[in-house]
CSV table of C-alpha atoms and ligand atoms in Angstrom, one decimal:
chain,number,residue,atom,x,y,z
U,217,UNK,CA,-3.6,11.0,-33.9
U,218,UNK,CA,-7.3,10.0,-34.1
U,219,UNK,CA,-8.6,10.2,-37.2
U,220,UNK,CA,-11.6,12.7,-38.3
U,221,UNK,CA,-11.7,12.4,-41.8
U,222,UNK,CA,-14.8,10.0,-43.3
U,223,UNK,CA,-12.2,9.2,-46.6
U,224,UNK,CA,-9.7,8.0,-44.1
U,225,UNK,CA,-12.0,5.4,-43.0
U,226,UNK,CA,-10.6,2.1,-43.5
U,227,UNK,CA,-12.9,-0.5,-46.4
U,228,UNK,CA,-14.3,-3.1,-43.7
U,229,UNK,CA,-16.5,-5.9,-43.6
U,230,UNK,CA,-19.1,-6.3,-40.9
U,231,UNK,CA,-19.5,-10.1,-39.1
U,232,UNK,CA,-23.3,-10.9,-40.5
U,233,UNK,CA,-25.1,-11.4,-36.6
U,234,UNK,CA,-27.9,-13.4,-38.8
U,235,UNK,CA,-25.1,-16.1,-39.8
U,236,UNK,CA,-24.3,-18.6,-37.4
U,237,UNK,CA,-20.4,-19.1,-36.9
U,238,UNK,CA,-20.4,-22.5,-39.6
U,239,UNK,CA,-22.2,-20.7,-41.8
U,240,UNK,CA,-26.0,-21.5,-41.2
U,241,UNK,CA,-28.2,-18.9,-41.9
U,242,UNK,CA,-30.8,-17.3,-39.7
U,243,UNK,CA,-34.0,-17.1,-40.5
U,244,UNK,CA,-36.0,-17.4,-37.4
U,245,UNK,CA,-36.9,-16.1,-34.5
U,246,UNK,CA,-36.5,-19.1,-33.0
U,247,UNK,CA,-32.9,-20.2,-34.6
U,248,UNK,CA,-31.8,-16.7,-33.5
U,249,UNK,CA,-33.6,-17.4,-29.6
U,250,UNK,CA,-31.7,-21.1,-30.0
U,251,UNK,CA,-28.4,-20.8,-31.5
U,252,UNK,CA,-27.0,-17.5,-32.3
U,253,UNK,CA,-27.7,-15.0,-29.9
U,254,UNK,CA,-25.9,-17.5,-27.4
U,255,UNK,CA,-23.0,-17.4,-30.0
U,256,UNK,CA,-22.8,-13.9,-30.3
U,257,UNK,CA,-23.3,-13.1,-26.5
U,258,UNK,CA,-20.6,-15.9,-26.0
U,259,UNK,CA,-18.4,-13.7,-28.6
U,260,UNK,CA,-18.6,-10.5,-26.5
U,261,UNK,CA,-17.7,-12.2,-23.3
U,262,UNK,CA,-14.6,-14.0,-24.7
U,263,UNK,CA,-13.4,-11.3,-26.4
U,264,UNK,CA,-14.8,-8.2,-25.2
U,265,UNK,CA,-15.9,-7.6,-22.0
U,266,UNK,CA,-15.3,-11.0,-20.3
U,267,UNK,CA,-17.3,-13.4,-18.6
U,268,UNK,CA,-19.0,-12.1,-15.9
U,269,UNK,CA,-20.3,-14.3,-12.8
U,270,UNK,CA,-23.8,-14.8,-11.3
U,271,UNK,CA,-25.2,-13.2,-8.2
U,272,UNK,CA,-23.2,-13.5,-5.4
U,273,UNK,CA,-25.1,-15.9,-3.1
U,274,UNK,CA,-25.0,-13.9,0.2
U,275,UNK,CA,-26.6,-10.6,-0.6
U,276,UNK,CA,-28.6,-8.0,1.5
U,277,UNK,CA,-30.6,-5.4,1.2
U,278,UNK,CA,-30.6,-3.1,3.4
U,279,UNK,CA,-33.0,0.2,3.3
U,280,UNK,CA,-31.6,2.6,5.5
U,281,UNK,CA,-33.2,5.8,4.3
U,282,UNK,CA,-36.3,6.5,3.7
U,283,UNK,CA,-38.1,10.1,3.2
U,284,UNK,CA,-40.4,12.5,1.3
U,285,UNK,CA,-38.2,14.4,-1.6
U,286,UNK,CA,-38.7,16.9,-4.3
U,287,UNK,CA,-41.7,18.9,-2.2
U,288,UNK,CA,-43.6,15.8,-1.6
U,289,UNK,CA,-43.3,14.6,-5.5
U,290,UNK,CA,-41.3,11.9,-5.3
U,291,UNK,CA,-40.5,9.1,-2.2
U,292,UNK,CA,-36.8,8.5,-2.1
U,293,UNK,CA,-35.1,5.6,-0.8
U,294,UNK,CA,-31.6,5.0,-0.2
U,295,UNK,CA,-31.0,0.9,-0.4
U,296,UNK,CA,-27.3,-0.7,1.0
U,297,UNK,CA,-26.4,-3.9,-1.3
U,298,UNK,CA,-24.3,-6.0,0.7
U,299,UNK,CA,-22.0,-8.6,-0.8
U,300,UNK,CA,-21.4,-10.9,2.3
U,301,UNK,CA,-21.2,-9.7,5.4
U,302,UNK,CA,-17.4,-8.5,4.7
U,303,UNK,CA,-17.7,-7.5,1.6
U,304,UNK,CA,-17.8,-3.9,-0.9
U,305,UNK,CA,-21.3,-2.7,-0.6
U,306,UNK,CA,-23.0,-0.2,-3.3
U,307,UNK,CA,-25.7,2.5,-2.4
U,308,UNK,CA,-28.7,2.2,-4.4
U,309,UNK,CA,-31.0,5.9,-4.4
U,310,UNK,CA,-34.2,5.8,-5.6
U,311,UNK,CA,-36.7,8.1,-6.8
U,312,UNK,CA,-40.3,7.1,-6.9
U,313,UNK,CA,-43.3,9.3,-8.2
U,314,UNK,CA,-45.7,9.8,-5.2
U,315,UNK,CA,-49.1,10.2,-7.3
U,316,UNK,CA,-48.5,6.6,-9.4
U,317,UNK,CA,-50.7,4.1,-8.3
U,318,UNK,CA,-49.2,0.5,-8.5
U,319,UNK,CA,-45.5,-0.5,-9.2
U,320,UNK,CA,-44.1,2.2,-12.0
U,321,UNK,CA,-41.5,1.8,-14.6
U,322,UNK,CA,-37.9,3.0,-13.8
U,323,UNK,CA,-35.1,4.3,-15.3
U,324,UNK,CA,-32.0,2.9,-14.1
U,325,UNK,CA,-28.0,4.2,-14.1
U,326,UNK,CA,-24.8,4.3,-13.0
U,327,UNK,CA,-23.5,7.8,-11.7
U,328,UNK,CA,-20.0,9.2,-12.1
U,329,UNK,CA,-19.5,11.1,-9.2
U,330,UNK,CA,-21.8,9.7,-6.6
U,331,UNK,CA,-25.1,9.5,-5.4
U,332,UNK,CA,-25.5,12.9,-3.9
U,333,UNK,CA,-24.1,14.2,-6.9
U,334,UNK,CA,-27.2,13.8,-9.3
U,335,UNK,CA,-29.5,16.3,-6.9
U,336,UNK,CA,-28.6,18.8,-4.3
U,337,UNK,CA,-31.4,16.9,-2.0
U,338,UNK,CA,-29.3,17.1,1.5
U,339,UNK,CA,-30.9,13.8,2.9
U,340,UNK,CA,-28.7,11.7,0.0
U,341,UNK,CA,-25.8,10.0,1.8
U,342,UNK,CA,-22.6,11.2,0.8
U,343,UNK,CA,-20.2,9.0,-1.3
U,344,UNK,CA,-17.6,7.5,0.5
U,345,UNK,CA,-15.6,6.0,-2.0
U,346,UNK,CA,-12.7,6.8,-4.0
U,347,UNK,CA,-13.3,9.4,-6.4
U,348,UNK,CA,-11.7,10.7,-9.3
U,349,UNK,CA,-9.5,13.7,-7.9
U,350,UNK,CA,-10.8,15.3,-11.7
U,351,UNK,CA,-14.4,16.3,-10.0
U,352,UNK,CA,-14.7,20.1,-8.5
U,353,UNK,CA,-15.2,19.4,-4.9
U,354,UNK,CA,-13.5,16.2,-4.5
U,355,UNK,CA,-10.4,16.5,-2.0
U,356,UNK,CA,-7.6,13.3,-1.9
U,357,UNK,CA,-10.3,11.1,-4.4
U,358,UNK,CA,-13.0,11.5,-1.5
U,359,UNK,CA,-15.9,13.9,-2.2
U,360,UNK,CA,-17.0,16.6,-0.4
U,361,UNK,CA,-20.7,18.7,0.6
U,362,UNK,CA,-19.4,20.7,-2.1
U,363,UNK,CA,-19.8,18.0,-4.5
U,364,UNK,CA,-24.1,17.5,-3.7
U,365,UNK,CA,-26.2,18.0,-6.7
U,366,UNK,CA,-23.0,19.2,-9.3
U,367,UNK,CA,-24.0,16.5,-11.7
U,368,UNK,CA,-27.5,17.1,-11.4
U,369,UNK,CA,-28.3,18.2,-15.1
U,370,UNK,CA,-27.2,14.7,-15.9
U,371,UNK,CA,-30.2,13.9,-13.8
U,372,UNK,CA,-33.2,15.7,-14.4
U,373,UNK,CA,-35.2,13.9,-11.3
U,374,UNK,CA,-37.6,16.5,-11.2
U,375,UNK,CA,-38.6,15.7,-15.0
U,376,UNK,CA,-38.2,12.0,-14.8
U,377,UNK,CA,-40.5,11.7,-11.9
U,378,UNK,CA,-43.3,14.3,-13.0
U,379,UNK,CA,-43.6,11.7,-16.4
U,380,UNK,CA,-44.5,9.3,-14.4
U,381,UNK,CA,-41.3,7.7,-14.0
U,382,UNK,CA,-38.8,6.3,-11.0
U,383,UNK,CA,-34.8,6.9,-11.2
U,384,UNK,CA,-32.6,4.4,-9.7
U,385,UNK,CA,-28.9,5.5,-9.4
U,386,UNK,CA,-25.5,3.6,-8.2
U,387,UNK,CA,-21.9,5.2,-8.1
U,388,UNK,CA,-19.9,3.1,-10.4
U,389,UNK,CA,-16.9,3.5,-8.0
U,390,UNK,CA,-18.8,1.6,-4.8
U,391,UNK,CA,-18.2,-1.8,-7.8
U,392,UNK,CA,-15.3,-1.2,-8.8
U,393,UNK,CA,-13.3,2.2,-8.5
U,394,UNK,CA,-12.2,3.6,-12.1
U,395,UNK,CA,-8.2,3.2,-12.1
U,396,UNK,CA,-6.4,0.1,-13.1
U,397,UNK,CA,-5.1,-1.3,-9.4
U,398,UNK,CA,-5.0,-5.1,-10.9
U,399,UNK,CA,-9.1,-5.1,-9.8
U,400,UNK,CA,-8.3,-5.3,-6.1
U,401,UNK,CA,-10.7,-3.0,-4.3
U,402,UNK,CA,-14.1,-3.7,-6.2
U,403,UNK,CA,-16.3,-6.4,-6.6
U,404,UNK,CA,-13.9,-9.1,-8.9
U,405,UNK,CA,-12.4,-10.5,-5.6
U,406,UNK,CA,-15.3,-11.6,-4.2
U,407,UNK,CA,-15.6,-14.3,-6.9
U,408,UNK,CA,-11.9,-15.3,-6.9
U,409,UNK,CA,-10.9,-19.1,-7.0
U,410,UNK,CA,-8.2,-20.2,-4.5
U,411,UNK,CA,-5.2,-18.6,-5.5
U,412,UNK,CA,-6.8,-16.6,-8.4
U,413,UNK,CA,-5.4,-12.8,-7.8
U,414,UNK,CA,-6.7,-11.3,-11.2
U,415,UNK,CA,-9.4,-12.0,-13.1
U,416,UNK,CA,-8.4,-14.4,-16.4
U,417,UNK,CA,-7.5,-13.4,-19.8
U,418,UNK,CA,-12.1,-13.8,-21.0
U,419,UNK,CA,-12.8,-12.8,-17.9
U,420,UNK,CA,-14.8,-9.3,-16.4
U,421,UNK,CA,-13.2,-6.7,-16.6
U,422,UNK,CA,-14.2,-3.3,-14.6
U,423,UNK,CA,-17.2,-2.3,-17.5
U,424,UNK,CA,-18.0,-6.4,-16.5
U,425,UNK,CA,-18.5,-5.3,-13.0
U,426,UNK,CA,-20.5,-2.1,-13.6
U,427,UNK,CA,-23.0,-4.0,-15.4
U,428,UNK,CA,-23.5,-6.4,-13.4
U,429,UNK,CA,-23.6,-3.9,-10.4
U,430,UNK,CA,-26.3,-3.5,-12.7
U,431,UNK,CA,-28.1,-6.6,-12.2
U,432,UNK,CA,-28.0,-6.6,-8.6
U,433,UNK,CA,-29.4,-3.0,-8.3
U,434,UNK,CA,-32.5,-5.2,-10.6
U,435,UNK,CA,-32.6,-7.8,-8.1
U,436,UNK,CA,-33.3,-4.8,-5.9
U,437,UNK,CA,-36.1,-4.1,-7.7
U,438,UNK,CA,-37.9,-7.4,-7.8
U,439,UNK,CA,-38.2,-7.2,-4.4
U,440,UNK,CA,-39.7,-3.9,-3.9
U,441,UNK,CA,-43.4,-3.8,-4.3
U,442,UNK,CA,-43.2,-0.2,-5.7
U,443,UNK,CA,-40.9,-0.9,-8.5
U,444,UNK,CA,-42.3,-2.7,-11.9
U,445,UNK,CA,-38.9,-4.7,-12.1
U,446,UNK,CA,-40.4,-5.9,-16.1
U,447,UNK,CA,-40.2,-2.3,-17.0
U,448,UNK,CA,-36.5,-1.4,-15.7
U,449,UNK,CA,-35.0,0.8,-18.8
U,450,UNK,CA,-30.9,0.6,-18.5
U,451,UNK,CA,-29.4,4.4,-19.4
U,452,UNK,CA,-25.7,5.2,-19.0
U,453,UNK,CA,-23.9,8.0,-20.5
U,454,UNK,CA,-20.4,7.5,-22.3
U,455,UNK,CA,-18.1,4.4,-20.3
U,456,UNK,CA,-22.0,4.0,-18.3
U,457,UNK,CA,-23.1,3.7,-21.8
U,458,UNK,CA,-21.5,1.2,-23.1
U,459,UNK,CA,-22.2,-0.6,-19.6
U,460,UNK,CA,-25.7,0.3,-20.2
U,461,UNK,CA,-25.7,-1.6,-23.5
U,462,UNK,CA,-23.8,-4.4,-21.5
U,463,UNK,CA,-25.9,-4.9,-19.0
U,464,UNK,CA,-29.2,-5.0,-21.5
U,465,UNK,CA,-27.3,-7.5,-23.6
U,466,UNK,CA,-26.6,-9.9,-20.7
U,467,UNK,CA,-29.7,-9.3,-18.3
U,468,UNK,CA,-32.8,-9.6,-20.8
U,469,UNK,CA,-34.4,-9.0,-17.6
U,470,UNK,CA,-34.0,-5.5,-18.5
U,471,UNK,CA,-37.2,-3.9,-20.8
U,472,UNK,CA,-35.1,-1.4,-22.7
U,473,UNK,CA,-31.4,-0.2,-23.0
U,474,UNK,CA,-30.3,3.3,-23.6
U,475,UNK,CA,-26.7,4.4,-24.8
U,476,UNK,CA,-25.8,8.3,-24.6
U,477,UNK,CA,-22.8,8.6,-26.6
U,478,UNK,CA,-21.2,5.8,-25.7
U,479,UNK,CA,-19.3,5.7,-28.9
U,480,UNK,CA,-16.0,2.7,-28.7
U,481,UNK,CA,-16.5,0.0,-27.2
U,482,UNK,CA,-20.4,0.5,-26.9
U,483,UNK,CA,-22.8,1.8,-29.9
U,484,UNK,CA,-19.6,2.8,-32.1
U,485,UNK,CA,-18.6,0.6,-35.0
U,486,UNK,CA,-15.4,-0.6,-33.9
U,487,UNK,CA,-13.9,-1.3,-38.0
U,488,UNK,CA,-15.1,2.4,-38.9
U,489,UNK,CA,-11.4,3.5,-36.6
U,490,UNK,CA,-12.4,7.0,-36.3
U,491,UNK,CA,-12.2,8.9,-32.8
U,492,UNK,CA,-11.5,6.4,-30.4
U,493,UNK,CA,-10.0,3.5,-31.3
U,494,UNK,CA,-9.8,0.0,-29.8
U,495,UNK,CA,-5.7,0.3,-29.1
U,496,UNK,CA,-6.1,3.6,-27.6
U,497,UNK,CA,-9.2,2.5,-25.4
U,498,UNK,CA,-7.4,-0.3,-24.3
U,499,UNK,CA,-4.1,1.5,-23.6
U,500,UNK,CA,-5.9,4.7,-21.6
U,501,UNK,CA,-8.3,2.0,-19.4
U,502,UNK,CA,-6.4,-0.9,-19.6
U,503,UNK,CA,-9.0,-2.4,-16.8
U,504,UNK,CA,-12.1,-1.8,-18.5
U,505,UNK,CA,-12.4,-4.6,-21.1
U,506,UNK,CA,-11.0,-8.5,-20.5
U,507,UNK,CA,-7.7,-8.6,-21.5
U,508,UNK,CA,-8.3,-10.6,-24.5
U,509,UNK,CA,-9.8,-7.5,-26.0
U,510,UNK,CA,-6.2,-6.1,-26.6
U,511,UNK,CA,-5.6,-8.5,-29.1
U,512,UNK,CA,-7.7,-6.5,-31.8
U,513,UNK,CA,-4.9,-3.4,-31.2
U,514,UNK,CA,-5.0,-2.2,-34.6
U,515,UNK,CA,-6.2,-5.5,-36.1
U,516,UNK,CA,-10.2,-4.3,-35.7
U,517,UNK,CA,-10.8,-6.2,-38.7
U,518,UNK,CA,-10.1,-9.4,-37.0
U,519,UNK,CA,-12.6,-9.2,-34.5
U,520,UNK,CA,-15.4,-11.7,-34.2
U,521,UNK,CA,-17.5,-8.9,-33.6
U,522,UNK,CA,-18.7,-5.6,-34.3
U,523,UNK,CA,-20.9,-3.3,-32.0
U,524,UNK,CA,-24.1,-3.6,-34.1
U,525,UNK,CA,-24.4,-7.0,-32.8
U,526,UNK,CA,-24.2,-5.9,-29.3
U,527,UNK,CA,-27.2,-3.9,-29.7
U,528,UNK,CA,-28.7,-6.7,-31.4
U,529,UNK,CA,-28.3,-9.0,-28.3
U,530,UNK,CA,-30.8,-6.4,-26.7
U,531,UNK,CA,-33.4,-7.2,-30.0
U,532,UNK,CA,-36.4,-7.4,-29.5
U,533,UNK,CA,-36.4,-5.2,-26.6
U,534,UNK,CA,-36.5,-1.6,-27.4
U,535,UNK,CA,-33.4,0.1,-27.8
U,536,UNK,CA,-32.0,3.7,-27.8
U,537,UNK,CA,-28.4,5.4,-29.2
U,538,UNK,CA,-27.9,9.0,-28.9
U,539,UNK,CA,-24.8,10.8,-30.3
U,540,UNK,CA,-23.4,14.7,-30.0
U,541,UNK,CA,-22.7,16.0,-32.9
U,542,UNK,CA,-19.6,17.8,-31.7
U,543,UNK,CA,-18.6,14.3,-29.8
U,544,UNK,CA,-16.5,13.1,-32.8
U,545,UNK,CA,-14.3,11.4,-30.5
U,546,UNK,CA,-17.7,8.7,-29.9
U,547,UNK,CA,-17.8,8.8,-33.5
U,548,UNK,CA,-21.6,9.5,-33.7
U,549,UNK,CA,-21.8,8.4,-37.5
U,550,UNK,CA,-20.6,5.2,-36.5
U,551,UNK,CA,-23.1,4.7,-33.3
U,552,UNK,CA,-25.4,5.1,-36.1
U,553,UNK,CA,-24.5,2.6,-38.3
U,554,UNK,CA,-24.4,0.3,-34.8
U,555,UNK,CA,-28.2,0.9,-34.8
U,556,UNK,CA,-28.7,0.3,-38.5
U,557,UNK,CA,-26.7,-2.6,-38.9
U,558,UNK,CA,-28.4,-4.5,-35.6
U,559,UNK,CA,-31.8,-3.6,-37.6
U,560,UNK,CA,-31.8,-6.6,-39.6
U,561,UNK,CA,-32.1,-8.5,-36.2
U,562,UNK,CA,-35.0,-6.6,-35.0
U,563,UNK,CA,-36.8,-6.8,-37.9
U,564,UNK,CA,-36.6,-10.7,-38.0
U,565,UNK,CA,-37.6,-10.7,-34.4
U,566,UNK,CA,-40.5,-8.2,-34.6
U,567,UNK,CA,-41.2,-6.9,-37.1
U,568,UNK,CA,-39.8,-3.1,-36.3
U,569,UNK,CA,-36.4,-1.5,-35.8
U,570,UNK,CA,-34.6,1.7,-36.8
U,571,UNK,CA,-37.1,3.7,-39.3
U,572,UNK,CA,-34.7,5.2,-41.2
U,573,UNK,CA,-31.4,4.1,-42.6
U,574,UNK,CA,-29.8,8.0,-42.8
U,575,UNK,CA,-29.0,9.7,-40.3
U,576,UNK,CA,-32.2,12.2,-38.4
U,577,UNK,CA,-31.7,16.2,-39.1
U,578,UNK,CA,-29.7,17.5,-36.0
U,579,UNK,CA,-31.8,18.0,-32.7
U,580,UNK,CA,-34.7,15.4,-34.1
U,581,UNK,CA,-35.2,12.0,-32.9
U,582,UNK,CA,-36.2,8.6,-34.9
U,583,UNK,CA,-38.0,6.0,-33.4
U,584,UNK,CA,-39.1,2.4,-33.8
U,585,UNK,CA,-38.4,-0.5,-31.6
U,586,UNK,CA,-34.4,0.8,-32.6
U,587,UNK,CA,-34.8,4.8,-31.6
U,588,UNK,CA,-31.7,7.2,-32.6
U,589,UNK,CA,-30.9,10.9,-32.1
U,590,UNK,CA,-28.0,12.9,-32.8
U,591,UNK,CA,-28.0,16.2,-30.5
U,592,UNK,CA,-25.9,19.6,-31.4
U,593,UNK,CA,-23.5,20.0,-28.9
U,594,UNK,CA,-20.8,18.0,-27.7
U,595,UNK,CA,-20.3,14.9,-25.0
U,596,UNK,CA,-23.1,15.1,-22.5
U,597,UNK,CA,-26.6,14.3,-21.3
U,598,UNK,CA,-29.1,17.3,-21.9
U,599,UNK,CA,-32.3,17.7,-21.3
U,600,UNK,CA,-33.5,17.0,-25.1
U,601,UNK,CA,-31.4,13.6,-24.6
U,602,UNK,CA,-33.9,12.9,-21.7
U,603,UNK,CA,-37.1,14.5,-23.4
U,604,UNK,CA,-36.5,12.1,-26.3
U,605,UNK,CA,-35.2,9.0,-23.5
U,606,UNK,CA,-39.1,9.5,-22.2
U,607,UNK,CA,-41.0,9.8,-24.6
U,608,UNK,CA,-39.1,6.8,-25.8
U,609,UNK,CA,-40.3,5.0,-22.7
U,610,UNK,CA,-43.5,6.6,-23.1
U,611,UNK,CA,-44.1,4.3,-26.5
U,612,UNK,CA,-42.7,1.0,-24.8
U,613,UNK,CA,-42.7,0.6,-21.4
U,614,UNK,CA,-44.5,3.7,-20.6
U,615,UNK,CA,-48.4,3.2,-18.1
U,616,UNK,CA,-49.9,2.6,-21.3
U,617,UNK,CA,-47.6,-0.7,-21.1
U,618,UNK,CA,-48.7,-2.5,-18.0
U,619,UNK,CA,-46.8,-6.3,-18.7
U,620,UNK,CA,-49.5,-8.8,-17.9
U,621,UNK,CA,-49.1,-11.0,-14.9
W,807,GTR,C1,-13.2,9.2,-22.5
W,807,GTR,C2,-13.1,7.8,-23.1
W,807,GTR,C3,-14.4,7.4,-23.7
W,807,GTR,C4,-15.6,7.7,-22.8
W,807,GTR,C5,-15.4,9.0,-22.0
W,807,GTR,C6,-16.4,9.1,-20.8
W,807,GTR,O1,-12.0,9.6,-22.0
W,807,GTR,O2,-12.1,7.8,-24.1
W,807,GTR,O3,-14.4,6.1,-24.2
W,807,GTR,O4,-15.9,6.6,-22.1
W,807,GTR,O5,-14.1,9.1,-21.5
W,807,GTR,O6,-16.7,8.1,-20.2
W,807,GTR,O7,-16.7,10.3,-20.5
């Protein structure tokens, strides 16, 4: 039974991510720059996520659609990343505003139930992969026409693109498909030793692969003229989330990171046990984390880490954390204290973090270079997450924000 109550939460103490493992404090930006933050990121892969390998030396990009969308407001292009000339390939779609001049910023995110899902726009190519058979519309795990556009109010693209902003979307599935099959079918084979048939005990696990699915959709964008690729923001609702925070923790090419609700595992404190919990995380998606993560079954307070100091990892580029108030399962009180508690990093770094150290009324929005709301509703992406997500970007990597060449 997950537990609900705030008394029931468990006394903890958090690991201090301005103390070095022997014990040497922090107190620069450049000891954190030297030492710790390779410490802490090192932490994460051993024992979290896992290790995840570089770019796969034979990639190509191959544009294969190309088209006016949204009534002339936006350019779309639809993007085929190869890995090898045998290997999975992911669909990249991208939205670009038509009446930017230069290369704009760009929001960036894995989808749930494939590209043509996030708009009803008939030119989007339609999924192929496997698909969970949960989705309306999706018949023996493959999707249907009937499944164009129904996650669309995940997506406002329409809103996005009218601020000034381009949308970049993947299918998580075309990396790695979301079941445990011993990480066969995505990307992990492609980087397997002789005679290696799983990935090892600190190594990627399938949130490993999303993200850095992640960073090859950002390789995209360095090499399209269009794109700023130094103002990429990383968003990702709930398991995207805590890819999202992933991803900006291990590719600082990334400006900004945004977590909606992404609760264990991503923003969530993992000590504070309420909702989800590491055991039954690891136990319901056995294939999401490195296995070494299932060590801290129960035994939270043995981890080397806590999730504040994954959001630290992203300091000193802005960050967002969003929670649901009826989401307790995410545990939005304890995404919070993730912000709060990586604030002391942000602060040493630049000066600015998370403004307040309580949580925001219901519905309003905090922001710094940490920015935190908590939404009435429950587990979804709205259109206030979103107004709050741009006018975030607005204050960071937003026109006003050109990065110098
Ligand atoms: C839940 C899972 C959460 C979250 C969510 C989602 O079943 O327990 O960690 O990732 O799925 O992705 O919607």
């Amino acid at each position: 039974m997950a537990n609900y109550d705030e008394a029931l939460v468990p006394a903890y103490e958090l690991p201090d991510p301005l103390i070095c493992l022997d014990g040497t404090p922090v107190t620069s930006a450049e000891a954190w720059r030297e030492r710790r933050r390779g410490e802490i990121h090192q932490l994460f892969e051993e024992h979290v996520y896992g290790a995840m390998p570089g770019a796969y030396p034979d990639m190509h990009f191959d544009v294969f659609e190309e088209g006016h969308a949204l009534d002339g407001r936006a350019v779309r292009r639809q993007v085929a990343i190869r890995f090898g000339k045998d290997g999975p390939q992911m669909d990249l779609l991208v939205f670009l505003p038509t009446d930017q001049r230069g290369p704009v910023p760009l929001f960036m995110g894995l989808n749930s139930q494939g590209n043509h899902s996030i708009h009803d726009d008939p030119a989007i190519r339609l999924s192929a992969g496997w698909m969970s058979g949960e989705n309306r519309g999706v018949v023996n795990n493959r999707s249907t026409e009937a499944t164009r556009g129904a996650g669309h109010s995940h997506w406002p693209v329409e809103e996005i693109v009218a601020r000034g902003y381009g949308l970049a979307t993947v299918y998580c599935g075309d990396l790695d498909p979301d079941f445990d099959d011993g990480y066969a079918n995505g990307v992990h084979p492609l980087f397997y030793r002789p005679g290696q048939t799983r990935p090892g005990d600190g190594e990627w696990g399938t949130i490993g692969a999303w993200a850095w699915g992640l960073s090859r959709a950002l390789d995209y964008c360095e090499h399209d003229a269009e794109i700023d690729h130094r103002r990429v923001a990383v968003m990702g609702h709930s398991r995207r989330g805590k890819t999202a925070l992933w991803a900006g923790a291990c590719d600082e090419r990334f400006a900004m990171a945004i977590s909606n609700e992404s609760g264990c595992g991503g923003a969530a404190l993992s000590r504070r046990c309420y909702g989800e919990t590491v055991e039954r995380i690891n136990r319901m998606f056995p294939h999401w984390f490195c296995n070494n993560f299932r060590q801290y079954n129960e035994m939270e307070a043995k981890l080397p880490v806590d999730q504040h100091m994954l959001i630290a990892l992203v300091a000193p580029r802005p960050v967002y954390v969003a929670s649901a108030v009826d989401d307790r399962w995410s545990d939005p009180r304890g995404e919070f204290l993730g912000a709060v508690h990586a604030d002391p990093v942000y602060r040493l770094l630049c000066g600015d973090g998370l403004p307040s150290e309580t949580m925001p009324p219901i519905d309003e929005s905090c922001m710094g270079r940490i920015g935190y709301h908590v939404r009435s509703g429950d587990h979804d992406v709205t259109n206030l997450d979103w107004r709050y997500y741009l006018d975030f970007a607005d204050r960071h990597i937003g026109t006003l924000h050109k990065v110098d060449s």
